[in-house]
Amino acid sequence: FNLKSRVNNSQFSFNPKLWLFEKVSGDAHEYSFTLKGQDLYGMAITEGMEIPIETLASAALTNFKSVAPAAEIIHKEYRVVNGNKVMYMETLAPVSGVEFVYKGYYFSNESGSTQYLVYTSKALAEKYKNETSEFLNGFSVQ
């Protein structure tokens, strides 16, 4: 299933038999996702302005720290996904005694910026490794 952003030219492909999604209004993200019956969640944060990828990743960390002051980047690298250069970043964000791991792609071009993320508890991150990769690799640009 291909879900197109209404904010920029990002597109998200995923298996609707595995993932539930909903359009979110009045929030920072455009879509939210849930792996059916599981504890793996996702979101697509889309903006209409182009932001350098390093700046976008830095702003994401700042946002994490506003909710989880001890948040830290545990891995960061550039990748090419479906022909698009993205930054892949893993962030550890402890909230109320639970360590959450966010994994995501950060992308920007003249049509806008996108943060395409999945998250779960640190204890479950390895369990959902395959689902996480498959989900994130559904990112593309129209």
CSV table of C-alpha atoms in Angstrom, one decimal:
chain,number,residue,atom,x,y,z
A,1,PHE,CA,0.0,0.0,0.0
A,2,ASN,CA,1.4,3.4,-1.0
A,3,LEU,CA,0.5,6.4,1.3
A,4,LYS,CA,1.4,9.8,-0.1
A,5,SER,CA,2.1,12.8,2.0
A,6,ARG,CA,-0.2,15.8,1.4
A,7,VAL,CA,2.5,18.1,2.7
A,8,ASN,CA,5.5,17.2,0.5
A,9,ASN,CA,6.5,14.6,-2.1
A,10,SER,CA,7.3,11.8,0.4
A,11,GLN,CA,5.6,8.4,0.0
A,12,PHE,CA,5.4,5.5,2.4
A,13,SER,CA,4.9,1.9,1.3
A,14,PHE,CA,3.9,-0.7,3.8
A,15,ASN,CA,1.8,-3.9,4.2
A,16,PRO,CA,-1.7,-3.0,5.4
A,17,LYS,CA,-2.2,-6.6,6.6
A,18,LEU,CA,0.6,-5.9,9.1
A,19,TRP,CA,0.3,-2.2,9.8
A,20,LEU,CA,-2.6,0.0,10.9
A,21,PHE,CA,-2.3,3.7,10.0
A,22,GLU,CA,-4.2,6.9,10.6
A,23,LYS,CA,-4.0,10.4,9.4
A,24,VAL,CA,-3.3,12.7,12.3
A,25,SER,CA,-4.6,16.3,12.5
A,26,GLY,CA,-3.4,19.0,14.7
A,27,ASP,CA,-0.2,17.3,15.7
A,28,ALA,CA,3.4,17.5,14.5
A,29,HIS,CA,3.1,14.3,12.5
A,30,GLU,CA,1.0,13.6,9.4
A,31,TYR,CA,0.5,9.8,9.9
A,32,SER,CA,0.8,7.4,12.8
A,33,PHE,CA,1.3,3.6,12.4
A,34,THR,CA,1.0,0.5,14.6
A,35,LEU,CA,2.2,-3.0,13.9
A,36,LYS,CA,-1.0,-5.0,14.4
A,37,GLY,CA,-1.2,-6.6,17.9
A,38,GLN,CA,2.4,-5.7,18.6
A,39,ASP,CA,4.4,-3.0,20.5
A,40,LEU,CA,6.0,-1.4,17.5
A,41,TYR,CA,4.8,2.1,16.4
A,42,GLY,CA,5.7,4.5,13.7
A,43,MET,CA,5.1,8.0,12.5
A,44,ALA,CA,5.7,10.2,9.5
A,45,ILE,CA,6.5,13.8,10.4
A,46,THR,CA,6.3,15.9,7.2
A,47,GLU,CA,7.0,19.6,6.7
A,48,GLY,CA,6.8,21.8,3.6
A,49,MET,CA,10.1,23.5,4.1
A,50,GLU,CA,13.5,22.2,3.0
A,51,ILE,CA,15.9,21.8,6.0
A,52,PRO,CA,19.5,20.5,5.7
A,53,ILE,CA,19.5,16.9,6.9
A,54,GLU,CA,22.1,17.5,9.6
A,55,THR,CA,19.9,20.4,10.9
A,56,LEU,CA,16.8,18.2,10.7
A,57,ALA,CA,18.5,15.4,12.8
A,58,SER,CA,19.8,18.0,15.3
A,59,ALA,CA,16.3,19.5,15.7
A,60,ALA,CA,14.9,15.9,16.1
A,61,LEU,CA,17.3,15.3,19.0
A,62,THR,CA,16.3,18.6,20.6
A,63,ASN,CA,12.6,17.6,20.4
A,64,PHE,CA,13.5,14.2,21.9
A,65,LYS,CA,15.3,16.0,24.8
A,66,SER,CA,12.2,18.2,25.5
A,67,VAL,CA,10.3,15.0,26.4
A,68,ALA,CA,13.3,12.8,27.5
A,69,PRO,CA,16.2,15.1,28.8
A,70,ALA,CA,18.6,12.1,28.8
A,71,ALA,CA,17.9,11.3,25.1
A,72,GLU,CA,21.0,10.5,23.1
A,73,ILE,CA,21.9,9.5,19.5
A,74,ILE,CA,23.3,5.9,19.6
A,75,HIS,CA,23.9,5.5,15.9
A,76,LYS,CA,23.9,7.8,12.8
A,77,GLU,CA,24.8,7.2,9.2
A,78,TYR,CA,23.9,8.2,5.7
A,79,ARG,CA,22.1,5.6,3.5
A,80,VAL,CA,20.5,5.5,0.0
A,81,VAL,CA,16.9,4.3,0.2
A,82,ASN,CA,15.0,3.8,-3.1
A,83,GLY,CA,17.4,6.2,-4.8
A,84,ASN,CA,17.2,8.9,-2.1
A,85,LYS,CA,20.0,10.0,0.3
A,86,VAL,CA,18.7,9.9,3.8
A,87,MET,CA,20.2,10.0,7.3
A,88,TYR,CA,19.5,7.0,9.4
A,89,MET,CA,19.5,7.7,13.1
A,90,GLU,CA,18.8,5.7,16.2
A,91,THR,CA,18.0,7.5,19.4
A,92,LEU,CA,17.6,6.2,22.9
A,93,ALA,CA,15.0,8.2,24.8
A,94,PRO,CA,14.3,7.2,28.5
A,95,VAL,CA,10.8,8.3,29.5
A,96,SER,CA,9.2,7.5,32.9
A,97,GLY,CA,11.7,4.6,33.5
A,98,VAL,CA,11.2,3.0,30.1
A,99,GLU,CA,14.0,3.2,27.5
A,100,PHE,CA,12.5,3.8,24.1
A,101,VAL,CA,14.5,3.3,20.9
A,102,TYR,CA,13.6,5.4,17.9
A,103,LYS,CA,14.9,4.4,14.5
A,104,GLY,CA,14.3,6.6,11.5
A,105,TYR,CA,15.1,8.2,8.2
A,106,TYR,CA,15.5,11.9,7.9
A,107,PHE,CA,15.1,13.4,4.4
A,108,SER,CA,14.8,16.8,2.8
A,109,ASN,CA,14.5,18.3,-0.6
A,110,GLU,CA,12.9,21.3,-2.3
A,111,SER,CA,9.4,19.9,-1.6
A,112,GLY,CA,10.0,19.7,2.2
A,113,SER,CA,11.4,17.6,5.0
A,114,THR,CA,10.4,14.2,6.4
A,115,GLN,CA,11.1,12.2,9.5
A,116,TYR,CA,10.0,8.6,9.1
A,117,LEU,CA,10.3,6.8,12.4
A,118,VAL,CA,9.6,3.6,14.2
A,119,TYR,CA,9.9,3.1,18.0
A,120,THR,CA,9.5,0.5,20.7
A,121,SER,CA,11.1,-0.3,24.0
A,122,LYS,CA,14.8,-1.0,24.1
A,123,ALA,CA,14.0,-4.5,25.3
A,124,LEU,CA,11.9,-5.2,22.2
A,125,ALA,CA,14.1,-3.5,19.6
A,126,GLU,CA,16.0,-6.6,18.5
A,127,LYS,CA,12.7,-8.6,18.3
A,128,TYR,CA,11.3,-6.1,15.8
A,129,LYS,CA,14.5,-5.7,13.8
A,130,ASN,CA,13.1,-7.2,10.5
A,131,GLU,CA,9.8,-5.3,10.8
A,132,THR,CA,11.6,-2.1,11.5
A,133,SER,CA,13.9,-2.4,8.4
A,134,GLU,CA,11.0,-3.4,6.1
A,135,PHE,CA,8.9,-0.5,7.3
A,136,LEU,CA,11.6,2.1,7.0
A,137,ASN,CA,12.7,0.9,3.6
A,138,GLY,CA,9.2,1.7,2.3
A,139,PHE,CA,10.2,5.4,2.3
A,140,SER,CA,10.4,7.0,-1.2
A,141,VAL,CA,9.9,10.2,-3.0
A,142,GLN,CA,7.1,10.7,-5.6
